[in-house]
Amino acid sequence: MTESGSQPTNAVVAGLRAWSTNAIEEVIEFRGETTIVVARKVLRSVAERCRDEHGLQFNLLTDATCIDRFPMEPRYELNYHLVSIPLRQKVRIRVRLSGHDPVVDSLVPVWPGANWLEREIFDLFGIQFTGHPDLRRILLPDDWEGHPLRKDFPVEGYRDIPAIATRYTRTRP
Amino acid sequence: MTTVETATGPARTMVLNMGPQHPSTHGVLRILLELDGETVVKAVPDLGYLHTGIEKSCEDKTYSQAITLTDRMDYLNPLGNNLVYCLAVEKLLGLEVPKRAQYMRVLMVELQRISSHLVWLGTHAIDMGAMSVFLYCFREREEILKIFEFVAGQRMMTSYIRIGGLALEPPTGWVERVEKLLKMMPSRIDEYESLLTNNRIWLGRLKGVGYISAEDAVALSMTGPMLRAAGLAYDNRKTFPYSSYEEFDFDVPTHTDSDCFARYIVRVAEMRESLKIVRQAIDKMPSQGPIRTDAPGIVPPAREKMKTEMEALIYHFKIFTEGFAPPPGEAFATVESPRGELGCFIASDGSPKPLRCHFRSPSFINLQALSKLMEGQLIADVVACIGTIDIVLGDVDR
């Protein structure tokens, strides 16, 4: 498993490089996992390529999530974990987004399963996905303010005294 | 507030609110159903009622503290959650776990799979009107939980699997208790099947209900028994083996009908396969040997050493006060939970707390397919469709 495991991941990089020479910004190998960093504007075409190319066949988008590296810039890192069920391989596609303009193409047209995953990222990180059919909050209430998984959102939340508490606070006569 | 935009106008269809306090939604799931007579035109799930911000809390805990939080996500599969989290951290650290601990992990997780499937079978049967199966399933589940209590000290929130190995040495006599269970279970599973598989009501309620094609299932990122019932033998234990699963001999049950009945068949067959794996794990496991890897500064030292060696005492103090810092980088580990592919993505920035800890929860992603399963079904089949996904709301909302 280990010998054959390193072979196909290199094939992913090679396959993408053969298709477009400047699609890949960086390739990171860490603990046997391959991360391919791509530019924001080519994300959707890279995703389509990964799904449709005969030598790649990444038919399952297993996970999509975001990392906030505040105060570094570019601040956000979107990670898409792809699995090819027929070829038994995995790869991670990464896009870096700046904090001033956290907008990226939605992958729902490529994998419909990206729908809720992107809604979750929108909800918790505030990243906008262009072309998403139904970009609403999913876990938090619709009237929630802020995006709690951002690093500048405190873990304990904003503990202002709720309006209801001040309303009923009685002063001693 | 989530609303339904009616496709055919308000005169023909009616919007019905189901949940969040409804016994058949298996927790706090709310579904907005647009109905045309008795036919479901559209179903919109609304979630987040159990959102507790576990991922955010993990960022404020040290790596070993966060284990207890993982128990509370998928409360029918706490050991699986522990396992995936520990595998991710171990991958990040480059730790190798002793074989004995690996087999023990496999054994516990497989017992957990049986108990989780028993809860599914029991609750699904009660949703369909078969009260007795529910009682039988919970009777057997209780036996498994008793084993957990015996081995790990807790029935449900075990936190038994730790970074680098296990929390405790298995107590004397645990093998006999598992053996007893192994002897009992096959005939009990036969009993459920004799009650259900050829039952006309069961067949009528499940056959042909909740169909989804294999292409749609993969496109919607579905995994686990849902995907296997559609004919795709994708199982992390076989495709990307972890924790020595490659040494075990078992089959991945599949079906081609992709309806609620096919999923029932697959899950029952999985219970039998899990029994096979438990059997092999007992046979493989050496009776002596370490249950934790030797990694000073990461894995807590043994009690005995702590009382006699200065270094061990210092390491113990440091692990529980400031924690340990893995090298900067990311790791993504996946396991096959009873519900599908459970993943844990951890990013480290070289500090003792994770920069980001994300869980790919199978319930959340499988639930996405609910509207697809329900479209065009009768309102009576809505409960069958929810039940067949086998969601755990703690896992959906995290």
Coordinates of C-alpha atoms in Angstrom, one line a residue:
Chain A
M1 CA 0.0 0.0 0.0
T2 CA 2.8 2.4 0.9
E3 CA 4.8 1.9 -2.3
S4 CA 1.8 2.2 -4.6
G5 CA 0.5 5.1 -2.4
S6 CA 3.2 7.5 -3.4
Q7 CA 3.0 6.7 -7.1
P8 CA -0.5 7.8 -7.9
T9 CA -0.2 11.1 -6.0
N10 CA 2.7 12.1 -8.1
A11 CA 0.5 11.2 -11.1
V12 CA -2.0 13.7 -9.9
V13 CA 0.6 16.5 -9.9
A14 CA 2.0 15.3 -13.2
G15 CA -1.5 15.1 -14.8
L16 CA -2.3 18.7 -13.7
R17 CA 1.0 20.0 -14.8
A18 CA 0.6 18.4 -18.3
W19 CA -2.8 20.0 -18.6
S20 CA -1.7 23.5 -17.6
T21 CA 1.8 24.6 -16.7
N22 CA 0.8 27.4 -14.4
A23 CA -2.2 25.9 -12.7
I24 CA -0.2 24.7 -9.7
E25 CA 1.3 27.3 -7.5
E26 CA 2.9 24.9 -5.0
V27 CA 3.0 21.2 -4.1
I28 CA 3.4 20.3 -0.4
E29 CA 4.2 16.8 0.8
F30 CA 3.7 16.3 4.5
R31 CA 3.3 13.0 6.3
G32 CA 2.4 11.2 3.1
E33 CA -0.3 13.6 2.1
T34 CA -0.1 15.7 -1.1
T35 CA -1.4 19.2 -1.0
I36 CA -1.7 21.0 -4.3
V37 CA -2.0 24.8 -4.0
V38 CA -3.8 26.3 -6.9
A39 CA -4.7 29.9 -7.9
R40 CA -8.1 31.2 -7.0
K41 CA -9.1 31.8 -10.6
V42 CA -8.4 28.3 -11.8
L43 CA -10.0 26.4 -8.9
R44 CA -13.1 25.4 -10.7
S45 CA -11.3 24.3 -13.9
V46 CA -8.8 22.3 -11.8
A47 CA -11.7 20.7 -10.0
E48 CA -13.4 19.7 -13.2
R49 CA -10.1 18.4 -14.5
C50 CA -9.6 16.3 -11.4
R51 CA -13.1 14.8 -11.7
D52 CA -13.1 14.1 -15.5
E53 CA -9.5 13.3 -16.4
H54 CA -9.2 9.5 -17.0
G55 CA -6.0 9.2 -14.9
L56 CA -7.4 11.1 -11.9
Q57 CA -11.2 10.3 -11.6
F58 CA -11.7 12.1 -8.3
N59 CA -15.4 11.5 -8.1
L60 CA -15.9 12.0 -4.4
L61 CA -15.4 15.4 -2.7
T62 CA -15.1 14.1 0.8
D63 CA -14.5 17.3 2.7
A64 CA -14.0 21.0 2.3
T65 CA -12.9 23.2 5.1
C66 CA -11.1 26.4 5.9
I67 CA -8.2 27.5 8.0
D68 CA -7.9 31.1 9.3
R69 CA -4.2 32.1 9.7
F70 CA -5.0 35.6 11.1
P71 CA -3.0 37.9 11.3
M72 CA -1.1 36.4 8.4
E73 CA -1.9 37.4 4.8
P74 CA -3.3 35.7 2.7
R75 CA -5.4 34.9 5.7
Y76 CA -7.7 32.0 4.6
E77 CA -6.8 28.6 3.3
L78 CA -9.6 26.5 1.7
N79 CA -8.8 22.8 1.7
Y80 CA -10.7 20.4 -0.5
H81 CA -10.2 16.7 0.2
L82 CA -10.8 14.6 -2.9
V83 CA -11.0 10.8 -3.2
S84 CA -10.9 8.7 -6.3
I85 CA -12.9 5.6 -5.5
P86 CA -11.9 3.7 -8.6
L87 CA -8.2 4.5 -8.4
R88 CA -8.0 4.5 -4.6
Q89 CA -6.2 7.8 -4.2
K90 CA -6.5 11.0 -2.2
V91 CA -5.4 14.5 -2.7
R92 CA -5.9 17.9 -1.1
I93 CA -6.5 21.0 -3.2
R94 CA -5.8 24.3 -1.5
V95 CA -6.7 27.8 -2.4
R96 CA -5.4 30.8 -0.5
L97 CA -7.7 33.8 0.0
S98 CA -6.9 37.2 1.3
G99 CA -8.8 38.7 4.2
H100 CA -9.9 41.7 2.2
D101 CA -11.6 39.8 -0.6
P102 CA -12.7 36.3 0.6
V103 CA -14.5 35.3 -2.5
V104 CA -14.0 32.1 -4.5
D105 CA -15.9 30.1 -7.1
S106 CA -18.3 27.6 -5.8
L107 CA -17.7 23.9 -6.6
V108 CA -21.4 22.9 -6.5
P109 CA -21.5 22.7 -10.3
V110 CA -18.6 20.2 -10.1
W111 CA -19.7 18.2 -7.0
P112 CA -23.2 18.8 -5.8
G113 CA -22.0 17.5 -2.4
A114 CA -20.1 20.8 -2.0
N115 CA -23.4 22.6 -1.2
W116 CA -23.6 22.1 2.5
L117 CA -19.9 22.1 3.0
E118 CA -19.6 25.5 1.4
R119 CA -22.6 26.8 3.4
E120 CA -20.8 25.7 6.5
I121 CA -17.7 27.5 5.5
F122 CA -19.7 30.6 4.7
D123 CA -21.5 30.4 8.0
L124 CA -18.5 29.9 10.2
F125 CA -15.8 31.8 8.2
G126 CA -17.7 34.3 6.1
I127 CA -16.3 33.3 2.8
Q128 CA -18.4 34.0 -0.2
F129 CA -18.9 31.4 -2.9
T130 CA -19.8 32.8 -6.3
G131 CA -22.3 30.6 -8.2
H132 CA -23.6 28.8 -5.1
P133 CA -27.3 28.1 -5.5
D134 CA -28.3 28.6 -1.9
L135 CA -25.7 30.4 0.2
R136 CA -27.4 30.8 3.6
R137 CA -26.2 30.1 7.2
I138 CA -26.6 26.5 8.0
L139 CA -25.6 25.8 11.7
L140 CA -26.1 29.2 13.3
P141 CA -29.3 31.2 13.4
D142 CA -29.9 33.5 10.5
D143 CA -29.6 36.7 12.6
W144 CA -26.3 35.7 14.1
E145 CA -23.6 38.4 13.9
G146 CA -20.1 37.5 12.9
H147 CA -18.4 34.3 11.9
P148 CA -17.3 32.3 15.0
L149 CA -14.4 30.2 13.5
R150 CA -12.5 33.3 12.5
K151 CA -9.5 33.8 14.8
D152 CA -10.6 37.3 15.7
F153 CA -13.9 36.0 17.2
P154 CA -13.3 35.1 20.9
V155 CA -13.9 31.5 22.0
E156 CA -16.3 32.5 24.7
G157 CA -18.2 34.8 22.2
Y158 CA -19.2 38.3 22.9
R159 CA -20.4 38.3 26.4
D160 CA -22.2 41.6 26.6
I161 CA -25.0 41.6 29.1
P162 CA -28.0 40.5 27.1
A163 CA -30.7 43.1 26.7
I164 CA -33.1 40.9 28.6
A165 CA -30.9 41.0 31.7
T166 CA -30.6 44.8 31.8
R167 CA -34.3 45.2 31.3
Y168 CA -35.2 43.4 34.5
T169 CA -32.3 44.7 36.6
R170 CA -33.9 46.5 39.5
T171 CA -32.1 49.3 41.4
R172 CA -32.4 49.3 45.2
P173 CA -34.9 52.0 46.3
Chain B
M1 CA -36.1 31.5 9.6
T2 CA -35.9 29.0 6.8
T3 CA -38.8 29.2 4.4
V4 CA -39.9 27.2 1.4
E5 CA -40.5 28.8 -1.9
T6 CA -43.4 27.0 -3.3
A7 CA -42.9 25.9 -6.9
T8 CA -46.5 25.6 -7.9
G9 CA -48.0 28.5 -5.9
P10 CA -49.8 28.5 -2.6
A11 CA -53.1 27.3 -4.0
R12 CA -52.0 23.8 -4.7
T13 CA -49.4 23.0 -2.1
M14 CA -49.1 23.2 1.6
V15 CA -46.1 23.6 3.8
L16 CA -45.8 21.4 6.8
N17 CA -43.3 21.9 9.6
M18 CA -41.8 18.7 11.0
G19 CA -39.7 18.9 14.1
P20 CA -37.4 20.0 15.7
Q21 CA -39.3 18.2 18.6
H22 CA -40.5 15.2 16.7
P23 CA -39.6 11.7 17.9
S24 CA -38.9 10.4 14.4
T25 CA -36.3 13.0 13.5
H26 CA -34.0 11.2 15.9
G27 CA -33.0 14.4 17.6
V28 CA -33.5 18.0 16.9
L29 CA -33.8 18.1 13.1
R30 CA -36.4 20.4 11.6
I31 CA -37.8 19.6 8.1
L32 CA -40.0 21.9 6.1
L33 CA -42.1 19.7 3.8
E34 CA -43.9 21.1 0.8
L35 CA -46.9 18.8 0.2
D36 CA -49.1 18.3 -2.8
G37 CA -51.9 16.3 -1.2
E38 CA -49.9 13.4 0.3
T39 CA -46.9 13.7 -2.0
V40 CA -43.8 15.5 -0.9
V41 CA -42.8 18.1 -3.5
K42 CA -39.8 19.5 -1.7
A43 CA -38.1 18.9 1.7
V44 CA -35.8 21.4 3.2
P45 CA -33.8 20.3 6.3
D46 CA -33.1 23.0 8.8
L47 CA -30.3 22.2 11.3
G48 CA -28.1 23.7 13.9
Y49 CA -30.3 23.2 16.9
L50 CA -27.6 21.1 18.6
H51 CA -24.6 23.2 17.4
T52 CA -22.2 23.5 20.3
G53 CA -19.1 24.8 18.6
I54 CA -16.9 21.8 19.3
E55 CA -14.5 22.8 16.5
K56 CA -14.0 26.3 18.1
S57 CA -13.6 24.8 21.5
C58 CA -10.9 22.4 20.3
E59 CA -8.8 25.4 19.2
D60 CA -8.7 26.5 22.8
K61 CA -7.7 23.1 24.3
T62 CA -4.4 21.3 24.2
Y63 CA -4.2 18.2 21.9
S64 CA -4.9 15.7 24.7
Q65 CA -7.7 17.8 26.3
A66 CA -9.7 17.9 23.0
I67 CA -10.3 14.1 23.1
T68 CA -13.1 14.4 25.6
L69 CA -14.9 16.8 23.2
T70 CA -14.8 14.4 20.4
D71 CA -16.8 11.8 22.4
R72 CA -19.7 14.2 22.5
M73 CA -20.1 14.7 18.7
D74 CA -21.4 11.4 17.5
Y75 CA -22.7 10.0 20.8
L76 CA -23.4 6.6 19.3
N77 CA -19.9 6.2 18.1
P78 CA -17.6 7.9 20.7
L79 CA -14.8 5.4 20.3
G80 CA -14.7 6.1 16.5
N81 CA -14.5 9.8 17.1
N82 CA -11.7 9.3 19.6
L83 CA -10.0 7.1 17.0
V84 CA -10.1 9.5 14.1
Y85 CA -8.9 12.4 16.3
C86 CA -6.0 10.4 17.7
L87 CA -5.1 9.1 14.2
A88 CA -5.0 12.6 12.9
V89 CA -2.8 13.8 15.8
E90 CA -0.6 10.8 15.5
K91 CA -0.2 11.4 11.8
L92 CA 0.8 15.0 12.6
L93 CA 3.4 13.8 15.1
G94 CA 4.5 10.9 13.1
L95 CA 3.8 8.5 16.0
E96 CA 3.6 4.7 15.6
V97 CA 1.2 2.9 17.9
P98 CA 2.0 -0.6 19.3
K99 CA 0.3 -3.5 17.6
R100 CA -1.5 -4.5 20.8
A101 CA -3.2 -1.1 21.1
Q102 CA -4.0 -1.2 17.4
Y103 CA -5.9 -4.5 17.7
M104 CA -7.6 -3.3 20.8
R105 CA -8.7 -0.1 19.0
V106 CA -10.1 -2.2 16.1
L107 CA -11.9 -4.5 18.5
M108 CA -13.5 -1.6 20.4
V109 CA -14.5 0.3 17.3
E110 CA -16.1 -2.8 15.8
L111 CA -18.1 -3.5 19.0
Q112 CA -19.2 0.2 18.8
R113 CA -20.3 -0.4 15.2
I114 CA -22.5 -3.3 16.3
S115 CA -24.0 -1.2 19.1
S116 CA -24.6 1.7 16.8
H117 CA -26.3 -0.4 14.2
L118 CA -28.4 -2.0 16.9
V119 CA -29.6 1.5 17.9
W120 CA -30.3 2.2 14.2
L121 CA -32.2 -1.1 13.7
G122 CA -34.2 -0.7 16.9
T123 CA -35.2 2.9 16.3
H124 CA -35.9 2.3 12.6
A125 CA -38.1 -0.6 13.5
I126 CA -40.0 1.5 16.1
D127 CA -40.5 4.2 13.4
M128 CA -42.0 1.5 11.2
G129 CA -44.2 0.2 14.0
A130 CA -42.3 -2.8 15.2
M131 CA -42.0 -2.2 19.0
S132 CA -40.5 -5.5 20.0
V133 CA -37.4 -5.3 17.8
F134 CA -36.5 -2.0 19.5
L135 CA -36.5 -3.8 22.9
Y136 CA -34.5 -6.7 21.6
C137 CA -31.9 -4.4 20.0
F138 CA -31.5 -2.4 23.2
R139 CA -31.1 -5.5 25.2
E140 CA -28.1 -6.6 23.2
R141 CA -26.7 -3.0 23.0
E142 CA -26.7 -3.0 26.8
E143 CA -24.4 -6.0 26.8
I144 CA -22.0 -4.2 24.6
L145 CA -22.1 -1.0 26.7
K146 CA -21.4 -3.2 29.8
I147 CA -18.3 -4.4 28.1
F148 CA -17.3 -0.8 27.4
E149 CA -17.9 0.0 31.1
F150 CA -15.8 -2.9 32.1
V151 CA -12.9 -2.1 29.8
A152 CA -12.9 1.7 29.7
G153 CA -14.7 2.7 32.8
Q154 CA -17.6 4.4 31.0
R155 CA -20.6 3.2 29.1
M156 CA -20.7 5.9 26.4
M157 CA -18.3 8.8 26.7
T158 CA -15.3 6.6 27.0
S159 CA -12.4 8.7 25.9
Y160 CA -10.6 5.3 25.9
I161 CA -8.5 5.8 22.8
R162 CA -5.7 8.3 23.5
I163 CA -2.9 9.9 21.5
G164 CA -0.2 7.2 21.2
G165 CA -2.3 4.3 22.4
L166 CA -5.1 3.6 25.0
A167 CA -6.1 5.0 28.3
L168 CA -6.1 1.8 30.3
E169 CA -4.7 -1.7 30.3
P170 CA -7.6 -4.0 29.6
P171 CA -8.8 -5.6 32.9
T172 CA -8.5 -9.3 33.6
G173 CA -11.4 -11.3 32.3
W174 CA -12.4 -8.9 29.5
V175 CA -11.7 -11.6 26.9
E176 CA -14.3 -13.9 28.4
R177 CA -16.9 -11.2 28.4
V178 CA -16.3 -10.4 24.7
E179 CA -16.3 -14.2 24.0
K180 CA -19.7 -14.5 25.6
L181 CA -21.0 -11.7 23.5
L182 CA -19.6 -13.3 20.3
K183 CA -21.3 -16.5 21.2
M184 CA -24.6 -14.8 21.8
M185 CA -24.8 -12.3 18.9
P186 CA -25.1 -14.5 15.8
S187 CA -28.3 -16.1 17.0
R188 CA -29.7 -12.7 18.1
I189 CA -29.1 -11.2 14.7
D190 CA -30.9 -14.2 13.2
E191 CA -33.7 -13.4 15.5
Y192 CA -34.0 -9.8 14.2
E193 CA -33.9 -11.1 10.7
S194 CA -36.5 -13.6 11.3
L195 CA -38.7 -10.9 12.7
L196 CA -38.1 -8.4 9.9
T197 CA -36.6 -9.6 6.6
N198 CA -39.7 -11.4 5.4
N199 CA -42.1 -9.4 7.4
R200 CA -44.8 -8.0 5.0
I201 CA -45.2 -4.7 6.8
W202 CA -41.5 -4.2 6.9
L203 CA -41.1 -5.0 3.2
G204 CA -44.1 -2.8 2.3
R205 CA -42.7 0.1 4.2
L206 CA -39.1 -0.1 3.0
K207 CA -39.0 -1.7 -0.5
G208 CA -38.6 0.9 -3.2
V209 CA -38.7 3.8 -0.7
G210 CA -35.9 6.4 -0.7
Y211 CA -34.2 5.4 -3.9
I212 CA -31.0 7.2 -5.0
S213 CA -28.8 6.3 -7.9
A214 CA -25.1 5.4 -7.3
E215 CA -24.1 8.4 -9.5
D216 CA -26.2 10.8 -7.4
A217 CA -25.0 9.3 -4.2
V218 CA -21.3 9.8 -5.1
A219 CA -22.0 13.3 -6.4
L220 CA -23.6 14.2 -3.2
S221 CA -20.5 12.9 -1.3
M222 CA -22.5 10.2 0.4
T223 CA -20.5 7.4 2.1
G224 CA -21.0 4.4 4.4
P225 CA -23.9 2.0 4.2
M226 CA -25.9 4.5 2.1
L227 CA -23.3 4.4 -0.7
R228 CA -22.7 0.6 -0.3
A229 CA -26.4 -0.1 -0.6
A230 CA -26.2 1.7 -4.0
G231 CA -23.6 -0.8 -5.2
L232 CA -20.3 0.9 -4.6
A233 CA -18.0 -1.0 -2.3
Y234 CA -16.3 2.1 -0.8
D235 CA -15.1 1.3 2.7
N236 CA -12.2 3.1 4.3
R237 CA -11.2 0.0 6.2
K238 CA -10.5 -1.7 2.8
T239 CA -9.7 1.3 0.5
F240 CA -7.4 3.2 2.9
P241 CA -6.7 0.8 5.8
Y242 CA -5.8 2.3 9.2
S243 CA -5.0 0.8 12.5
S244 CA -3.9 -2.6 11.0
Y245 CA -7.3 -3.2 9.2
E246 CA -5.3 -4.6 6.3
E247 CA -4.5 -7.7 8.4
F248 CA -8.1 -8.6 9.0
D249 CA -10.2 -10.8 6.8
F250 CA -13.7 -9.5 6.2
D251 CA -16.1 -8.6 3.4
V252 CA -17.7 -5.3 2.5
P253 CA -21.4 -6.0 2.1
T254 CA -23.1 -4.3 -0.8
H255 CA -26.5 -4.2 -2.4
T256 CA -27.8 -2.8 -5.7
D257 CA -31.3 -1.8 -4.9
S258 CA -30.3 1.4 -3.1
D259 CA -33.6 1.7 -1.2
C260 CA -34.3 1.6 2.5
F261 CA -34.6 -2.2 2.4
A262 CA -31.2 -2.5 0.8
R263 CA -29.7 -0.3 3.5
Y264 CA -31.2 -2.5 6.1
I265 CA -29.7 -5.6 4.5
V266 CA -26.3 -3.9 4.3
R267 CA -26.3 -2.8 7.9
V268 CA -27.3 -6.2 9.2
A269 CA -24.6 -7.9 7.1
E270 CA -22.1 -5.4 8.5
M271 CA -22.9 -6.4 12.1
R272 CA -22.0 -10.0 11.1
E273 CA -18.8 -8.8 9.5
S274 CA -17.9 -6.8 12.6
L275 CA -18.3 -10.0 14.7
K276 CA -15.8 -11.6 12.4
I277 CA -13.4 -8.8 12.9
V278 CA -13.8 -8.9 16.7
R279 CA -13.1 -12.6 16.7
Q280 CA -9.9 -12.1 14.7
A281 CA -8.8 -9.2 16.9
I282 CA -9.1 -11.4 20.0
D283 CA -7.1 -14.1 18.4
K284 CA -4.4 -11.7 17.1
M285 CA -4.0 -9.8 20.3
P286 CA -0.9 -10.6 22.4
S287 CA -1.8 -10.9 26.0
Q288 CA 1.3 -8.9 27.1
G289 CA 2.9 -5.8 25.7
P290 CA 2.7 -2.1 25.7
I291 CA -0.6 -0.3 25.1
R292 CA 1.0 3.0 24.6
T293 CA 3.9 4.1 22.4
D294 CA 7.1 5.2 24.1
A295 CA 7.1 8.9 23.2
P296 CA 8.4 11.0 26.2
G297 CA 6.7 14.4 26.4
I298 CA 3.7 13.3 24.3
V299 CA 2.4 10.1 25.9
P300 CA 2.0 10.3 29.7
P301 CA 4.4 7.9 31.5
A302 CA 3.2 4.9 33.5
R303 CA 2.2 5.6 37.1
E304 CA 4.9 3.3 38.4
K305 CA 7.6 5.2 36.5
M306 CA 6.3 8.6 37.6
K307 CA 6.8 7.6 41.3
T308 CA 10.4 6.4 40.8
E309 CA 11.9 8.5 37.9
M310 CA 12.4 12.2 37.9
E311 CA 12.1 12.6 34.1
A312 CA 8.9 10.8 34.0
L313 CA 7.4 13.1 36.7
I314 CA 8.6 16.2 34.8
Y315 CA 7.1 14.9 31.5
H316 CA 3.9 14.1 33.2
F317 CA 3.7 17.6 34.6
K318 CA 4.5 19.2 31.3
I319 CA 2.0 17.2 29.3
F320 CA -0.8 18.1 31.6
T321 CA 0.1 21.8 32.1
E322 CA 1.4 23.1 28.8
G323 CA 0.8 20.1 26.4
F324 CA 3.0 19.2 23.5
A325 CA 3.6 21.0 20.2
P326 CA 3.4 19.0 17.0
P327 CA 5.4 20.4 14.0
P328 CA 3.6 22.9 11.8
G329 CA 1.5 21.2 9.1
E330 CA -1.8 19.6 8.4
A331 CA -3.1 16.0 8.6
F332 CA -6.3 14.5 7.5
A333 CA -7.3 11.1 8.9
T334 CA -10.4 9.1 7.9
V335 CA -12.0 6.1 9.5
E336 CA -15.2 4.2 8.6
S337 CA -17.7 5.1 11.2
P338 CA -21.1 3.2 11.3
R339 CA -22.5 6.1 9.3
G340 CA -19.8 6.5 6.7
E341 CA -16.5 8.2 6.3
L342 CA -15.6 10.1 9.4
G343 CA -12.7 12.4 8.9
C344 CA -10.6 14.7 11.1
F345 CA -8.5 17.5 9.7
I346 CA -6.0 19.1 12.1
A347 CA -3.8 22.0 11.3
S348 CA -0.9 22.8 13.6
D349 CA 1.1 26.1 13.7
G350 CA 3.7 24.6 16.1
S351 CA 1.9 25.6 19.3
P352 CA 0.4 23.2 21.9
K353 CA -3.2 24.0 20.7
P354 CA -4.6 23.1 17.3
L355 CA -4.8 25.9 14.9
R356 CA -7.8 24.3 13.3
C357 CA -9.6 21.1 14.1
H358 CA -12.3 20.1 11.6
F359 CA -14.5 17.0 11.6
R360 CA -15.9 15.6 8.4
S361 CA -19.1 14.2 9.9
P362 CA -20.8 11.5 7.8
S363 CA -24.3 12.4 9.2
F364 CA -24.0 16.0 8.1
I365 CA -23.0 15.1 4.6
N366 CA -25.4 12.2 4.2
L367 CA -28.3 14.3 5.4
Q368 CA -27.7 16.5 2.4
A369 CA -29.3 13.8 0.3
L370 CA -32.5 13.9 2.3
S371 CA -34.4 16.2 -0.1
K372 CA -33.3 14.0 -3.0
L373 CA -34.5 10.8 -1.2
M374 CA -37.9 12.4 -0.3
E375 CA -38.9 14.0 -3.6
G376 CA -42.1 12.4 -4.9
Q377 CA -42.5 10.1 -1.9
L378 CA -45.6 9.9 0.2
I379 CA -45.7 11.7 3.5
A380 CA -45.9 8.3 5.3
D381 CA -42.4 7.5 3.9
V382 CA -40.8 10.6 5.2
V383 CA -40.0 8.9 8.5
A384 CA -38.5 5.9 6.7
C385 CA -36.3 8.2 4.6
I386 CA -35.0 10.1 7.7
G387 CA -34.4 6.8 9.6
T388 CA -32.6 5.1 6.8
I389 CA -29.8 7.8 6.7
D390 CA -29.0 7.0 10.3
I391 CA -28.2 10.5 11.4
V392 CA -27.0 11.5 14.8
L393 CA -27.8 15.1 15.4
G394 CA -24.8 15.6 17.6
D395 CA -22.7 14.6 14.7
V396 CA -24.6 16.8 12.2
D397 CA -24.4 20.0 14.2
R398 CA -21.2 19.4 16.2

